Coordinates of C-alpha atoms in Angstrom, one line a residue:
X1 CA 0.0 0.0 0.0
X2 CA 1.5 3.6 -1.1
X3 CA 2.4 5.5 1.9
X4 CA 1.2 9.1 2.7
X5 CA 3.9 10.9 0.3
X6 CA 5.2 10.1 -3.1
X7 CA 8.3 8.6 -3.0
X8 CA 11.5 8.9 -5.3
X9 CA 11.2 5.7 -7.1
X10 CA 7.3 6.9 -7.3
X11 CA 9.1 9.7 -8.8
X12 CA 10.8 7.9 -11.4
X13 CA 8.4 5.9 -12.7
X14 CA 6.1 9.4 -13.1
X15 CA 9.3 10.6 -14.6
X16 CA 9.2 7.6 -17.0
X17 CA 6.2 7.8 -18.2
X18 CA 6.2 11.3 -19.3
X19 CA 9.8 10.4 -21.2
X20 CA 7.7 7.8 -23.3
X21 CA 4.7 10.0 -23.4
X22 CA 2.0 7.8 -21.6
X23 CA -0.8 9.2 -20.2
X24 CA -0.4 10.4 -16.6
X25 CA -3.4 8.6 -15.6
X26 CA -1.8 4.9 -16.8
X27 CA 1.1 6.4 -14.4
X28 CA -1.2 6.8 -11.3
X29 CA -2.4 3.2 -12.3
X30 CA 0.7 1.6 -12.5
X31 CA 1.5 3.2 -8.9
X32 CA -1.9 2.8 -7.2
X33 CA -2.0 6.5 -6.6
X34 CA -5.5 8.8 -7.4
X35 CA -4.3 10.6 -10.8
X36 CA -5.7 13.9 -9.1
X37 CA -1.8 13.2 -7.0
X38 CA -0.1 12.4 -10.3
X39 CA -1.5 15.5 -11.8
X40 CA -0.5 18.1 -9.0
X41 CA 2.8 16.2 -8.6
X42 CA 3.7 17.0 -12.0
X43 CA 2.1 20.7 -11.9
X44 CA 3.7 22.0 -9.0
X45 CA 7.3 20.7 -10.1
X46 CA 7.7 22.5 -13.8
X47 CA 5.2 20.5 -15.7
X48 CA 5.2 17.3 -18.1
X49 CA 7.9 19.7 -19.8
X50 CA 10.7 20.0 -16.9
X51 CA 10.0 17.1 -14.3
X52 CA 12.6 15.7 -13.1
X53 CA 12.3 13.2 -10.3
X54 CA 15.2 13.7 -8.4
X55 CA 14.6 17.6 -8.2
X56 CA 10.7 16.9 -7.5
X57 CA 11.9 14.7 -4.3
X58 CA 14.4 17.4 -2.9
X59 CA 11.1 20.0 -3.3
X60 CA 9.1 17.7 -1.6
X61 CA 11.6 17.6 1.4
X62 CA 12.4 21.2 1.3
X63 CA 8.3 22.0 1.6
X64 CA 7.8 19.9 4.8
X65 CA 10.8 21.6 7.1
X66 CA 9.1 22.3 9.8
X67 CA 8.3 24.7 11.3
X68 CA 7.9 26.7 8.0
X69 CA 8.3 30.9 8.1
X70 CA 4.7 32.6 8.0
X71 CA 4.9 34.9 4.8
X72 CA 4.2 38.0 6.7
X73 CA 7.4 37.3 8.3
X74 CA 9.6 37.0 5.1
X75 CA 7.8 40.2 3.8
X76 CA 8.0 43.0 6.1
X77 CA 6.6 45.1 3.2
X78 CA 3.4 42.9 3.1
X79 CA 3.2 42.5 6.8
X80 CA 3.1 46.7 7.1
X81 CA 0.5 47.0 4.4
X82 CA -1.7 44.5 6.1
X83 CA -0.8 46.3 9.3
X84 CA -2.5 49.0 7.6
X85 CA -5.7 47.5 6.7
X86 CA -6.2 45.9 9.8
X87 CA -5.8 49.1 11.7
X88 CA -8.6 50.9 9.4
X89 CA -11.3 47.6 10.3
X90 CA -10.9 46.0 7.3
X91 CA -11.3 41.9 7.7
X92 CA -8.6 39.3 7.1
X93 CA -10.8 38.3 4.2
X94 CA -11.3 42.0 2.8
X95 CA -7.7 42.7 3.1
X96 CA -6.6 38.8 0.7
X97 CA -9.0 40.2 -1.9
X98 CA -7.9 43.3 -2.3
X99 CA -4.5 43.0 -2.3
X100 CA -4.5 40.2 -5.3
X101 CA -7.2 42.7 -7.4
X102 CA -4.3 45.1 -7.0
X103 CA -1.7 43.1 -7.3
X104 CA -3.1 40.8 -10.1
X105 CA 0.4 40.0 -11.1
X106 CA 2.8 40.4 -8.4
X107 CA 2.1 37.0 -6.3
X108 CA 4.5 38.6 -3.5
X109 CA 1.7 40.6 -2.8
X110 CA -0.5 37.8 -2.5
X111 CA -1.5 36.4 1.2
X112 CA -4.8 34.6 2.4
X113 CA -6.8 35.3 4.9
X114 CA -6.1 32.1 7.1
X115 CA -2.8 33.4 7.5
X116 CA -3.5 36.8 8.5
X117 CA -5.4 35.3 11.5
X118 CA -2.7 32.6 11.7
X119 CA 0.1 35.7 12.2
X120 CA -2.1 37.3 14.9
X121 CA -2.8 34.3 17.0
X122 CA 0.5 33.1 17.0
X123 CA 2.1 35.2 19.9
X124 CA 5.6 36.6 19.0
X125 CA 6.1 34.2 15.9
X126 CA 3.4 35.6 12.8
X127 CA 4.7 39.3 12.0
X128 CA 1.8 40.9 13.1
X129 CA 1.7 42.8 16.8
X130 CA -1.0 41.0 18.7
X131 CA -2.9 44.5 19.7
X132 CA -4.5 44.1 16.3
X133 CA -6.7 41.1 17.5
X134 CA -8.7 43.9 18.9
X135 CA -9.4 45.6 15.4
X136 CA -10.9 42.2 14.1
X137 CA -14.7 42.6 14.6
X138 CA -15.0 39.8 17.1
X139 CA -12.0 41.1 19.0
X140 CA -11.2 37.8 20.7
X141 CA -8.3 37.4 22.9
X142 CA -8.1 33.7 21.9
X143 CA -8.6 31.6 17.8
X144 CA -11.9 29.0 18.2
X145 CA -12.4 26.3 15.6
X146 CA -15.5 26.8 13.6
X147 CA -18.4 25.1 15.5
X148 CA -17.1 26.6 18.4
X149 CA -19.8 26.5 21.4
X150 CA -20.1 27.8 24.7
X151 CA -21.8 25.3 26.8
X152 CA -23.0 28.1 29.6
X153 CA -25.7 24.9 30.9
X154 CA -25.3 21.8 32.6
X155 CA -27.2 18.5 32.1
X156 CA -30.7 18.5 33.0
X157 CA -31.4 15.2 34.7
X158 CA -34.2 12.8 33.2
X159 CA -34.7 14.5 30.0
X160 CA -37.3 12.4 27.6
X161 CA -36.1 13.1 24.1
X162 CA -37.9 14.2 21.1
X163 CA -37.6 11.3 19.5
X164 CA -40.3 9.6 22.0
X165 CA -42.6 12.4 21.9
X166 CA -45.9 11.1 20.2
X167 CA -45.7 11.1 16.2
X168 CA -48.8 13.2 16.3
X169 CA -47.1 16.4 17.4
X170 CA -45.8 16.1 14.0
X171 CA -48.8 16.9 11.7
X172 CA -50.4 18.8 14.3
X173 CA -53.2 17.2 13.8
X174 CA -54.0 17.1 17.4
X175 CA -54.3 20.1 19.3
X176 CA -52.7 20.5 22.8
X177 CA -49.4 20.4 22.2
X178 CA -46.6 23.3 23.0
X179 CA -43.5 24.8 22.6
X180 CA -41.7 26.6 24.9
X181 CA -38.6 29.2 25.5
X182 CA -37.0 32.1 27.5
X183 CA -36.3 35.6 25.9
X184 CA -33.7 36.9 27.8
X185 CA -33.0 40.4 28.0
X186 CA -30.2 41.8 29.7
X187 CA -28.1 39.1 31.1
X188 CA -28.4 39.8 34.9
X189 CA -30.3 37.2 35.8
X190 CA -33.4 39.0 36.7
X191 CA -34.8 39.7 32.8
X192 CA -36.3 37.3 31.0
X193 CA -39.7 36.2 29.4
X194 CA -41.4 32.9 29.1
X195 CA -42.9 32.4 25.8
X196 CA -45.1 29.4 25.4
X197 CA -47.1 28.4 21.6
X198 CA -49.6 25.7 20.8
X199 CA -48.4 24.0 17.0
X200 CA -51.5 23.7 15.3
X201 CA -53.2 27.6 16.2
X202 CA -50.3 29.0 17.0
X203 CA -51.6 30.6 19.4
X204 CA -49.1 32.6 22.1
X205 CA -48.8 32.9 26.1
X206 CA -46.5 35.0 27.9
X207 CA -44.9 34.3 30.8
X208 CA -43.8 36.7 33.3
X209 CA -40.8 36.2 35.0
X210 CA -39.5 39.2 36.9
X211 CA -37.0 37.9 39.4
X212 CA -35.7 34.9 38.3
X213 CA -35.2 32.4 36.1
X214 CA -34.7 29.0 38.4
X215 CA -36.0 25.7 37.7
X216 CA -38.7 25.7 40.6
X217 CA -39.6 29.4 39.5
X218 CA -40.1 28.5 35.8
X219 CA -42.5 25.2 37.3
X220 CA -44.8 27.2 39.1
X221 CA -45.4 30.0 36.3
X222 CA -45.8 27.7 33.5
X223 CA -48.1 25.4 36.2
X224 CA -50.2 27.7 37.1
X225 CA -51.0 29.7 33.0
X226 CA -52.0 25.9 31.3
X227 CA -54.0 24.9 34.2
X228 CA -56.3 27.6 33.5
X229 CA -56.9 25.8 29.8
X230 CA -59.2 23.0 28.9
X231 CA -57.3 19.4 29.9
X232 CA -57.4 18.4 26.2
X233 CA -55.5 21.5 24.8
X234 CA -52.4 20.6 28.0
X235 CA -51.3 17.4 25.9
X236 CA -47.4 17.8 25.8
X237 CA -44.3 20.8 26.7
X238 CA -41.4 20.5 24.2
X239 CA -39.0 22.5 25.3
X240 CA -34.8 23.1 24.7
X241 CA -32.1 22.2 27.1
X242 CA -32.1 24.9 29.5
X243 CA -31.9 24.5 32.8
X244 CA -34.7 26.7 33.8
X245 CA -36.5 23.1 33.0
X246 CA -35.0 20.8 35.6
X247 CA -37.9 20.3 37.6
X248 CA -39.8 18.9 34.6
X249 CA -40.0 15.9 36.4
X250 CA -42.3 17.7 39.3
X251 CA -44.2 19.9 36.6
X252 CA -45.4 16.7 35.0
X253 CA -46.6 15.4 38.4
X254 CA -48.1 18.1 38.6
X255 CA -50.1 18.5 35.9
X256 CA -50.2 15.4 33.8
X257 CA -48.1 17.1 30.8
X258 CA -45.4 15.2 29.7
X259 CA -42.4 17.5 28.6
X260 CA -40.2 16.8 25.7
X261 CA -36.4 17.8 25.3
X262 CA -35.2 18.9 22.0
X263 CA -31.5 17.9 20.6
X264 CA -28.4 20.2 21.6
X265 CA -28.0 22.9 19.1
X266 CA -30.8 21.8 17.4
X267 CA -33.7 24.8 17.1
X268 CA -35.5 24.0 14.1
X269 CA -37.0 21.4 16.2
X270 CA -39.1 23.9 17.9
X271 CA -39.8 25.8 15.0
X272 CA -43.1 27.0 16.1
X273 CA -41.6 28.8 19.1
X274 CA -38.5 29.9 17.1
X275 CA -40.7 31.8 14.7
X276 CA -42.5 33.5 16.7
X277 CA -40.3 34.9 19.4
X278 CA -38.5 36.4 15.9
X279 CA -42.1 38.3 16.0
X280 CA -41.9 39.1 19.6
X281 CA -38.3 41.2 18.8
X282 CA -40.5 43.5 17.6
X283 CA -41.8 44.1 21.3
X284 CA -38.7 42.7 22.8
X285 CA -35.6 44.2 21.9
X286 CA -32.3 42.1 22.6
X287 CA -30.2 43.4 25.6
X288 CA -33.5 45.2 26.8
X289 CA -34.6 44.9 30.5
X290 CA -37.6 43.0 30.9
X291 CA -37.9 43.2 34.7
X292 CA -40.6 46.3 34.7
X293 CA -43.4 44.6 32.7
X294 CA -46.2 42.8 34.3
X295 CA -48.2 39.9 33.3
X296 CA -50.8 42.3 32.5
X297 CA -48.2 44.1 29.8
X298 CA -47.6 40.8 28.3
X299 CA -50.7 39.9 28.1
X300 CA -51.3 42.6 26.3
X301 CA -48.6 41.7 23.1
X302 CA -49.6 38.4 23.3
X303 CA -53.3 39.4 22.5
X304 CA -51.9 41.5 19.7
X305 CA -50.2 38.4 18.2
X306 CA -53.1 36.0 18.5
X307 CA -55.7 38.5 16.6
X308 CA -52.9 38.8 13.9
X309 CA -54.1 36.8 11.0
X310 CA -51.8 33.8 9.9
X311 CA -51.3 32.8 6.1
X312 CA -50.2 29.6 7.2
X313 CA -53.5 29.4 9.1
X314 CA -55.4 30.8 5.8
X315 CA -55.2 33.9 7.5
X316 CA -57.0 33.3 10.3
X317 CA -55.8 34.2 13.6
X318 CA -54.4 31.9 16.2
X319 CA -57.4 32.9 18.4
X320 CA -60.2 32.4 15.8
X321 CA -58.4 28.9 15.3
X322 CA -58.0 27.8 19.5
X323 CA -61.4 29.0 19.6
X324 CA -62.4 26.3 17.0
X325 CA -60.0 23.9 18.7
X326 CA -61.9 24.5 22.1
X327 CA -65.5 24.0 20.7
X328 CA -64.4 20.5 18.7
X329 CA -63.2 19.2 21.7
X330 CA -65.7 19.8 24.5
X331 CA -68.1 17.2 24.7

């Protein structure tokens, strides 16, 4: 089996081939190798033209020393025009584009992004003075891999998954089934919203939550607003995996509603709720404090919403719709 790297007497036979003019894919054959390798091999070492396989191996060595300069430190020039553009807010990415448009034939001038933000996060060792971190528009201190998440919430204990929940929520066919959240406002502790939306009316309650935002607080509120609605519109909570839920357990002793956890990082499985706290910014600003408003204040928005007709519900409004739901299912 061919190891990692080509190898000189990989080299020769590429070098071979080309002197008898076969094909550079029967060469990849002969050596087992994808011809996408033979091709680049070739390409980055003068072409079918000048290959030489000795040469080609000596390149090959020459490009893995380790650990290899960082281009803004061979080009002082580059490094201080970059230098530049950073200090005026322009992006890593902003700064790569621009220089090649000017420099369309100069590849000197040429540098990605990548390594822009590899010479600022490499401390002492990438040409660029570290103070410029903070003229990036995240401004961070420290590099994180794309993905990157930070896990601010610890394990709730006893979650049921979504994937249990009944298959009926999907279609919502059957009425009585809810999704819930927190706005949070300013991040004291003390500002935040509960927000709380039936799937098939789409109809909205508010929660208010002044002081707090514990686990035992959250039980009672939420307790307390769907035991004031017909039994057979409380069917099932779905819910993320915050920890203002961990006394679910309780909450469904409590009332008989089981409560559903959705996937980390996974929002589109509370869609319903997701789309309409994007309506509530309109009442909600982020950052805002939310500490001053009453029940009777949200109350008030959420009214608003639920007379606001709904193409998905052929514009109707959530209202008209929970009112039908109500009437089809008292006996």
């Amino acid at each position: 089996m061919p190891g990692v790297r080509l190898s000189i007497d990989e080299r020769f036979v590429i070098e071979n081939c080309i002197r008898f003019l076969w094909p550079l894919r029967e060469a990849a054959r002969m050596l087992g190798r994808p011809a996408s390798t033979v091709f680049r091999e070739v390409a980055r070492n003068g072409g079918r033209q000048f290959y030489n396989a000795r040469r080609a191996d000596g390149a090959a060595w020459e490009r893995a020393r380790r650990p290899k300069p960082l281009k803004l430190v061979a080009h002082p020039e580059l490094a201080a025009e970059v230098t530049r553009r950073l200090r005026t807010c322009w992006s890593p990415q902003q700064i790569s584009g621009r220089l090649r448009l000017e420099h369309p034939d100069d590849p000197n001038w040429w540098v990605s992004h990548e390594t822009i933000y590899k010479s600022l996060y490499l401390r002492g060792r990438g040409g660029l003075d570290e103070e410029l971190r903070q003229a990036l528009r995240t401004g961070r201190a420290k590099r994180r891999p794309r993905g990157y998440r930070v896990e601010g919430r610890g394990k709730v204990p006893g979650m049921v998954m979504i994937s249990e929940r009944p298959p009926e929520v999907e279609d919502r066919a059957v009425p009585g089934h809810w999704e819930g959240d927190l706005i949070i406002g300013t991040r004291d502790g003390n500002s935040q919203i509960g927000v709380m939306v039936e799937r098939t009316s789409r109809f909205v309650m508010l929660l208010a939550l002044p002081d707090n935002r514990r686990a035992e607080t959250v039980r009672d509120v939420i307790a307390r607003k769907i035991q004031r609605l017909p039994a057979d519109l409380v069917r099932s909570l779905t819910w993320d995996q915050g920890k203002e839920m961990g006394q679910h357990a309780q909450f469904t002793i409590d009332t008989g509603v089981a409560v559903y956890f959705c996937d980390p990082h996974s929002p589109w499985q509370r869609g319903t709720v997701e789309n309409t706290n994007r309506l509530l910014r309109q009442y909600f600003p982020r950052g805002a404090d939310y500490s001053p408003l009453s029940q009777a204040d949200l109350d008030l928005v959420a009214d608003e919403l639920n007379q606001r007709p709904r193409k998905t519900l052929g514009y109707r409004t959530p209202a008209e719709v929970l009112d039908e739901l109500i009437v089809a299912t008292t006996p």
